[in-house]
Short mmCIF file of C-alpha atoms and ligand atoms in Angstrom, two decimals:
data_model
loop_
_atom_site.label_atom_id
_atom_site.label_comp_id
_atom_site.label_asym_id
_atom_site.label_seq_id
_atom_site.Cartn_x
_atom_site.Cartn_y
_atom_site.Cartn_z
CA UNK A 1 16.30 8.41 -43.59
CA UNK A 2 13.23 6.82 -42.13
CA UNK A 3 15.34 5.14 -39.42
CA UNK A 4 17.00 8.43 -38.56
CA UNK A 5 13.64 10.08 -38.20
CA UNK A 6 12.48 7.30 -35.89
CA UNK A 7 15.63 7.67 -33.82
CA UNK A 8 14.96 11.38 -33.63
CA UNK A 9 11.44 10.67 -32.37
CA UNK A 10 12.77 8.25 -29.74
CA UNK A 11 15.18 10.92 -28.53
CA UNK A 12 12.27 13.30 -28.24
CA UNK A 13 10.40 10.97 -25.91
CA UNK A 14 10.40 12.27 -22.37
CA UNK A 15 12.75 10.58 -19.91
CA UNK A 16 9.71 9.23 -18.08
CA UNK A 17 8.72 7.06 -21.03
CA UNK A 18 11.43 4.64 -22.11
CA UNK A 19 10.64 1.59 -24.26
CA UNK A 20 6.95 2.42 -24.02
CA UNK A 21 6.78 1.84 -20.27
CA UNK A 22 5.82 4.89 -18.29
CA UNK A 23 7.57 5.54 -14.99
CA UNK A 24 4.90 5.02 -12.36
CA UNK A 25 7.26 5.69 -9.46
CA UNK A 26 9.62 8.39 -8.26
CA UNK A 27 12.81 6.68 -7.11
CA UNK A 28 14.42 8.26 -4.06
CA UNK A 29 17.64 6.97 -2.45
CA UNK A 30 17.21 6.46 1.33
CA UNK A 31 20.57 4.85 2.12
CA UNK A 32 23.46 3.37 0.13
CA UNK A 33 21.80 0.82 -2.20
CA UNK A 34 18.36 1.34 -0.64
CA UNK A 35 15.66 3.18 -2.56
CA UNK A 36 12.08 4.27 -2.02
CA UNK A 37 9.83 3.91 -5.06
CA UNK A 38 7.10 6.45 -4.37
CA UNK A 39 3.95 5.65 -6.35
CA UNK A 40 2.61 8.45 -8.53
CA UNK A 41 -1.16 9.08 -8.32
CA UNK A 42 -3.29 6.65 -10.37
CA UNK A 43 -7.02 5.90 -10.66
CA UNK A 44 -6.36 2.39 -9.29
CA UNK A 45 -3.75 3.27 -6.76
CA UNK A 46 -0.37 1.62 -6.44
CA UNK A 47 1.50 1.27 -3.19
CA UNK A 48 5.08 2.39 -2.68
CA UNK A 49 7.89 -0.16 -2.94
CA UNK A 50 11.28 -0.41 -1.28
CA UNK A 51 14.21 -1.55 -3.43
CA UNK A 52 17.04 -3.04 -1.38
CA UNK A 53 20.21 -4.08 -3.22
CA UNK A 54 21.85 -7.13 -1.66
CA UNK A 55 25.22 -8.75 -2.47
CA UNK A 56 23.93 -11.00 -5.22
CA UNK A 57 20.47 -9.75 -5.97
CA UNK A 58 17.68 -7.36 -5.06
CA UNK A 59 14.86 -7.46 -2.52
CA UNK A 60 11.67 -5.55 -3.34
CA UNK A 61 8.96 -4.78 -0.78
CA UNK A 62 5.39 -4.89 -2.17
CA UNK A 63 4.11 -5.31 -5.72
CA UNK A 64 1.26 -2.82 -6.25
CA UNK A 65 -2.22 -3.35 -7.63
CA UNK A 66 -1.41 -5.03 -10.95
CA UNK A 67 1.37 -6.91 -12.77
CA UNK A 68 1.87 -4.05 -15.29
CA UNK A 69 2.72 -1.69 -12.40
CA UNK A 70 5.24 -4.20 -11.03
CA UNK A 71 6.69 -4.59 -14.53
CA UNK A 72 6.99 -0.80 -14.78
CA UNK A 73 8.92 -0.81 -11.49
CA UNK A 74 11.12 -3.67 -12.74
CA UNK A 75 12.15 -1.44 -15.70
CA UNK A 76 13.09 1.27 -13.21
CA UNK A 77 15.02 -1.24 -11.04
CA UNK A 78 17.02 -2.32 -14.11
CA UNK A 79 18.26 1.26 -14.44
CA UNK A 80 19.59 1.10 -10.86
CA UNK A 81 21.32 -2.29 -10.94
CA UNK A 82 21.96 -5.25 -13.26
CA UNK A 83 21.35 -7.64 -10.32
CA UNK A 84 18.24 -9.85 -10.48
CA UNK A 85 15.38 -9.51 -8.04
CA UNK A 86 15.64 -12.59 -5.80
CA UNK A 87 13.24 -11.68 -3.00
CA UNK A 88 9.87 -9.99 -2.89
CA UNK A 89 8.13 -9.21 0.40
CA UNK A 90 4.36 -8.69 0.67
CA UNK A 91 3.78 -6.55 3.76
CA UNK A 92 0.10 -7.62 3.92
CA UNK A 93 -2.72 -9.07 1.85
CA UNK A 94 -4.38 -5.94 0.47
CA UNK A 95 -4.85 -5.76 -3.30
CA UNK A 96 -2.63 -2.73 -3.82
CA UNK A 97 0.35 -4.56 -2.22
CA UNK A 98 0.37 -8.05 -3.78
CA UNK A 99 -1.62 -8.18 -7.03
CA UNK A 100 1.55 -7.49 -9.06
CA UNK A 101 3.38 -10.55 -7.65
CA UNK A 102 3.27 -12.55 -10.89
CA UNK A 103 5.55 -10.02 -12.65
CA UNK A 104 8.58 -11.09 -10.59
CA UNK A 105 8.75 -14.86 -11.25
CA UNK A 106 7.81 -14.20 -14.89
CA UNK A 107 10.71 -11.72 -15.20
CA UNK A 108 13.22 -13.94 -13.36
CA UNK A 109 12.08 -17.53 -13.96
CA UNK A 110 15.30 -18.86 -12.37
CA UNK A 111 13.71 -18.17 -9.03
CA UNK A 112 12.21 -15.43 -6.90
CA UNK A 113 11.11 -16.11 -3.34
CA UNK A 114 7.95 -14.21 -2.38
CA UNK A 115 8.03 -13.76 1.37
CA UNK A 116 5.17 -12.92 3.74
CA UNK A 117 3.85 -13.82 7.15
CA UNK A 118 1.89 -17.07 7.22
CA UNK A 119 -1.23 -15.02 8.04
CA UNK A 120 -0.80 -12.89 4.91
CA UNK A 121 -0.50 -15.94 2.67
CA UNK A 122 -3.67 -17.39 4.22
CA UNK A 123 -5.45 -14.04 3.89
CA UNK A 124 -4.64 -13.83 0.18
CA UNK A 125 -6.09 -17.30 -0.34
CA UNK A 126 -9.18 -16.85 1.83
CA UNK A 127 -10.03 -13.17 1.30
CA UNK A 128 -7.79 -11.68 -1.40
CA UNK A 129 -8.88 -14.05 -4.16
CA UNK A 130 -12.65 -13.67 -3.50
CA UNK A 131 -12.10 -9.88 -3.49
CA UNK A 132 -10.48 -10.08 -6.94
CA UNK A 133 -13.39 -12.20 -8.20
CA UNK A 134 -15.85 -9.72 -6.72
CA UNK A 135 -14.05 -6.85 -8.44
CA UNK A 136 -14.26 -8.64 -11.79
CA UNK A 137 -18.04 -8.83 -11.30
CA UNK A 138 -18.43 -5.21 -10.13
CA UNK A 139 -15.94 -3.37 -12.40
CA UNK A 140 -18.35 -3.04 -15.39
CA UNK A 141 -20.73 -1.05 -13.17
CA UNK A 142 -17.85 1.10 -11.92
CA UNK A 143 -16.85 1.86 -15.52
CA UNK A 144 -20.49 2.57 -16.46
CA UNK A 145 -20.69 5.04 -13.56
CA UNK A 146 -17.55 6.81 -14.78
CA UNK A 147 -19.13 7.10 -18.23
CA UNK A 148 -22.26 8.64 -16.66
CA UNK A 149 -20.01 11.10 -14.83
CA UNK A 150 -18.40 11.97 -18.16
CA UNK A 151 -21.77 12.88 -19.65
CA UNK A 152 -22.48 15.17 -16.70
CA UNK A 153 -19.02 16.81 -16.72
CA UNK A 154 -19.18 20.50 -17.60
CA UNK A 155 -15.60 21.72 -18.01
CA UNK A 156 -13.02 20.43 -20.50
CA UNK A 157 -10.66 19.84 -17.59
CA UNK A 158 -13.20 17.65 -15.77
CA UNK A 159 -13.90 15.73 -18.98
CA UNK A 160 -10.27 14.94 -19.68
CA UNK A 161 -9.71 13.85 -16.05
CA UNK A 162 -12.69 11.46 -16.25
CA UNK A 163 -11.59 10.18 -19.68
CA UNK A 164 -8.18 9.42 -18.15
CA UNK A 165 -9.86 7.52 -15.32
CA UNK A 166 -12.00 5.53 -17.77
CA UNK A 167 -8.89 4.53 -19.75
CA UNK A 168 -7.14 3.42 -16.54
CA UNK A 169 -10.23 1.59 -15.23
CA UNK A 170 -10.67 -0.31 -18.52
CA UNK A 171 -6.97 -1.26 -18.64
CA UNK A 172 -7.12 -2.42 -15.01
CA UNK A 173 -10.27 -4.45 -15.66
CA UNK A 174 -8.65 -6.16 -18.67
CA UNK A 175 -5.61 -6.99 -16.55
CA UNK A 176 -7.66 -8.17 -13.60
CA UNK A 177 -9.45 -10.79 -15.73
CA UNK A 178 -6.08 -12.27 -16.80
CA UNK A 179 -4.37 -11.99 -13.42
CA UNK A 180 -2.55 -15.10 -12.19
CA UNK A 181 -2.72 -14.76 -8.42
CA UNK A 182 0.78 -15.60 -7.21
CA UNK A 183 0.97 -16.63 -3.58
CA UNK A 184 3.99 -16.14 -1.31
CA UNK A 185 6.47 -19.02 -1.56
CA UNK A 186 8.15 -18.53 1.82
CA UNK A 187 6.31 -17.70 5.03
CA UNK A 188 7.25 -17.22 8.67
CA UNK A 189 5.62 -16.57 12.05
CA UNK A 190 7.69 -13.94 13.83
CA UNK A 191 10.89 -13.03 12.01
CA UNK A 192 13.00 -13.90 9.01
CA UNK A 193 16.49 -12.44 8.77
CA UNK A 194 18.45 -12.30 5.51
CA UNK A 195 22.18 -11.65 5.57
CA UNK A 196 23.55 -11.03 2.10
CA UNK A 197 26.69 -9.19 1.01
CA UNK A 198 27.11 -7.23 4.23
CA UNK A 199 23.43 -6.28 4.30
CA UNK A 200 21.12 -7.45 7.08
CA UNK A 201 17.39 -7.39 6.34
CA UNK A 202 15.03 -8.20 9.22
CA UNK A 203 11.49 -9.05 8.19
CA UNK A 204 9.41 -8.81 11.35
CA UNK A 205 5.88 -9.61 12.44
CA UNK A 206 5.39 -7.52 15.59
CA UNK A 207 1.70 -8.10 16.27
CA UNK A 208 -1.66 -7.51 14.65
CA UNK A 209 -2.17 -4.01 13.23
CA UNK A 210 -3.61 -2.88 9.87
CA UNK A 211 -4.29 -6.62 9.31
CA UNK A 212 -3.33 -9.69 11.32
CA UNK A 213 -0.35 -10.38 9.07
CA UNK A 214 1.51 -7.08 8.64
CA UNK A 215 5.29 -7.27 8.48
CA UNK A 216 7.91 -4.57 8.86
CA UNK A 217 11.19 -4.67 6.91
CA UNK A 218 13.98 -3.30 9.06
CA UNK A 219 17.56 -2.53 8.06
CA UNK A 220 19.42 -2.15 11.38
CA UNK A 221 22.72 -0.95 9.87
CA UNK A 222 21.12 1.66 7.61
CA UNK A 223 18.50 2.60 10.26
CA UNK A 224 15.67 2.26 7.76
CA UNK A 225 12.21 0.74 8.37
CA UNK A 226 9.58 -0.14 5.76
CA UNK A 227 6.15 -0.18 7.35
CA UNK A 228 3.61 -1.13 4.67
CA UNK A 229 0.19 0.19 5.68
CA UNK A 230 0.85 -0.26 9.42
CA UNK A 231 2.11 3.33 9.13
CA UNK A 232 2.10 5.67 6.14
CA UNK A 233 1.67 9.26 5.01
CA UNK A 234 -2.10 9.18 4.48
CA UNK A 235 -5.02 8.49 6.83
CA UNK A 236 -5.06 4.92 8.19
CA UNK A 237 -7.47 2.51 6.50
CA UNK A 238 -8.94 0.33 9.24
CA UNK A 239 -11.31 -2.06 7.45
CA UNK A 240 -9.36 -5.25 8.27
CA UNK A 241 -7.58 -3.88 11.33
CA UNK A 242 -7.21 -4.68 15.03
CA UNK A 243 -7.19 -1.16 16.52
CA UNK A 244 -6.09 -1.93 20.10
CA UNK A 245 -3.35 -4.33 18.93
CA UNK A 246 -2.28 -1.79 16.32
CA UNK A 247 -1.27 0.71 19.06
CA UNK A 248 0.90 -1.94 20.74
CA UNK A 249 2.42 -3.09 17.45
CA UNK A 250 3.43 0.49 16.61
CA UNK A 251 4.94 0.72 20.10
CA UNK A 252 7.00 -2.41 19.39
CA UNK A 253 8.14 -1.11 15.98
CA UNK A 254 9.04 2.24 17.49
CA UNK A 255 11.52 0.57 19.83
CA UNK A 256 13.70 -0.33 16.82
CA UNK A 257 16.54 2.06 16.00
CA UNK A 258 15.75 3.83 12.71
CA UNK A 259 15.80 7.28 11.14
CA UNK A 260 14.07 6.82 7.78
CA UNK A 261 10.57 5.40 7.41
CA UNK A 262 8.98 4.28 4.15
CA UNK A 263 5.25 3.63 4.42
CA UNK A 264 2.97 1.98 1.88
CA UNK A 265 1.62 5.37 0.74
CA UNK A 266 2.88 8.95 0.79
CA UNK A 267 6.40 10.25 0.99
CA UNK A 268 9.47 9.05 2.92
CA UNK A 269 9.22 10.03 6.60
CA UNK A 270 11.86 10.66 9.22
CA UNK A 271 12.02 9.87 12.93
CA UNK A 272 9.18 8.62 15.11
CA UNK A 273 6.70 11.51 15.13
CA UNK A 274 4.30 9.79 12.74
CA UNK A 275 4.19 6.74 15.04
CA UNK A 276 3.18 9.02 17.92
CA UNK A 277 0.54 10.72 15.78
CA UNK A 278 -1.09 7.45 14.69
CA UNK A 279 -1.11 6.01 18.22
CA UNK A 280 -2.69 9.16 19.59
CA UNK A 281 -5.26 9.14 16.77
CA UNK A 282 -6.20 5.48 17.43
CA UNK A 283 -6.48 6.08 21.19
CA UNK A 284 -8.74 9.11 20.69
CA UNK A 285 -10.81 7.26 18.08
CA UNK A 286 -11.37 4.24 20.33
CA UNK A 287 -11.82 6.19 23.60
CA UNK A 288 -14.27 8.72 22.12
CA UNK A 289 -16.29 6.06 20.31
CA UNK A 290 -16.45 3.96 23.50
CA UNK A 291 -17.58 7.01 25.50
CA UNK A 292 -20.44 7.94 23.16
CA UNK A 293 -21.45 4.29 22.80
CA UNK A 294 -21.59 4.05 26.61
CA UNK A 295 -24.02 6.98 26.55
CA UNK A 296 -26.26 5.12 24.10
CA UNK A 297 -25.19 6.76 20.82
CA UNK A 298 -26.33 5.00 17.65
CA UNK A 299 -23.80 4.34 14.89
CA UNK A 300 -24.99 7.43 12.98
CA UNK A 301 -24.70 9.61 16.07
CA UNK A 302 -21.23 8.27 16.83
CA UNK A 303 -20.15 8.87 13.23
CA UNK A 304 -21.24 12.49 13.54
CA UNK A 305 -19.87 13.44 16.96
CA UNK A 306 -16.63 11.43 16.95
CA UNK A 307 -15.81 12.42 13.36
CA UNK A 308 -16.33 16.12 14.22
CA UNK A 309 -14.03 15.81 17.24
CA UNK A 310 -11.30 13.96 15.33
CA UNK A 311 -11.52 16.26 12.31
CA UNK A 312 -10.99 19.33 14.51
CA UNK A 313 -8.02 17.73 16.26
CA UNK A 314 -6.31 15.86 13.40
CA UNK A 315 -7.43 16.97 9.91
CA UNK A 316 -4.45 19.28 9.37
CA UNK A 317 -2.03 16.49 10.31
CA UNK A 318 -3.30 13.98 7.71
CA UNK A 319 -4.09 14.07 3.98
CA UNK A 320 -7.02 15.99 2.41
CA UNK A 321 -9.19 12.83 2.40
CA UNK A 322 -9.17 12.76 6.20
CA UNK A 323 -12.79 13.93 6.79
CA UNK A 324 -14.08 11.10 4.57
CA UNK A 325 -11.71 8.40 5.89
CA UNK A 326 -12.41 9.31 9.51
CA UNK A 327 -16.10 8.46 9.20
CA UNK A 328 -15.19 4.94 8.01
CA UNK A 329 -12.76 4.67 10.92
CA UNK A 330 -15.49 5.60 13.43
CA UNK A 331 -17.72 2.93 11.89
CA UNK A 332 -14.94 0.39 12.42
CA UNK A 333 -14.36 1.55 16.00
CA UNK A 334 -18.10 1.31 16.73
CA UNK A 335 -18.18 -2.24 15.31
CA UNK A 336 -15.26 -3.26 17.53
CA UNK A 337 -16.77 -1.76 20.67
CA UNK A 338 -20.51 -2.37 20.32
CA UNK A 339 -22.29 -5.52 21.34
CA UNK A 340 -23.75 -6.95 18.15
CA UNK A 341 -27.53 -7.14 18.19
ZN1 ZN B 1 -2.19 0.08 0.75
#
């Protein structure tokens, strides 16, 4: 009787929660055996992943901000195919794209190759690891700030949203302290091409962009490109970027023949319009910042005037965070252009 009742309860569980693991991703087919895993919103964001089924295994692009998120995706992959994941690609070294790496070799100990550009592997070692250590030191303050926000919250809705964030922040912090940073096991300079079971997967470094190590994953037969954060559905983050190179790298990527585009964040895109938008945005950002700098504008003045101009021209074409992100982008542009004093 008791067992029956338990079974009944299990059947009542929503489809999004099987075996206690919540679906963190919406899986969308892009081509035959190729899927986009679109990350659902989270307090500590996850990036999207691409799931590419090969003849004898699976290739996954990017591993999110934590091993538990990668493990949640692995559960979703197992519903698509019984084949093991044999290859993981890290598009670049940012936390939300590689910190889940350890989940793959621990799920398939027989062997998973983690592939990245040589620059990305070096960046994880030199910059990624100190950033994780820094976050371990600073997270308690972040959680304390959330708790202060909770005290100030007035509506029940606000309170429950902040409580949800506190739960996620505490879980992330616990995971961060135990994280085994897992570096790429296979690196390359320009391109690495896998041919498996009739599928061709081109992993391409086309120049510096969002970082110096970004790679694109291109499926020439299916006309699909996975772009990491070199191009996505939100506003570009430019902190570690090379803005002038980025325009040229997008030009190079755009020359490939594809219809579907999966970026590191946001929904699946189609065609090349988003490439044109980002290039135009970067050109305006750099040209306008250079022009006001030439007239003697301070950083604060540039942030004001260039942000206003870009917000008027582009805000409706990007995500709602655009006005905030654009100010950081102007700061980056000003740093690139100005002579340091
Ligand atoms: Zn990202």
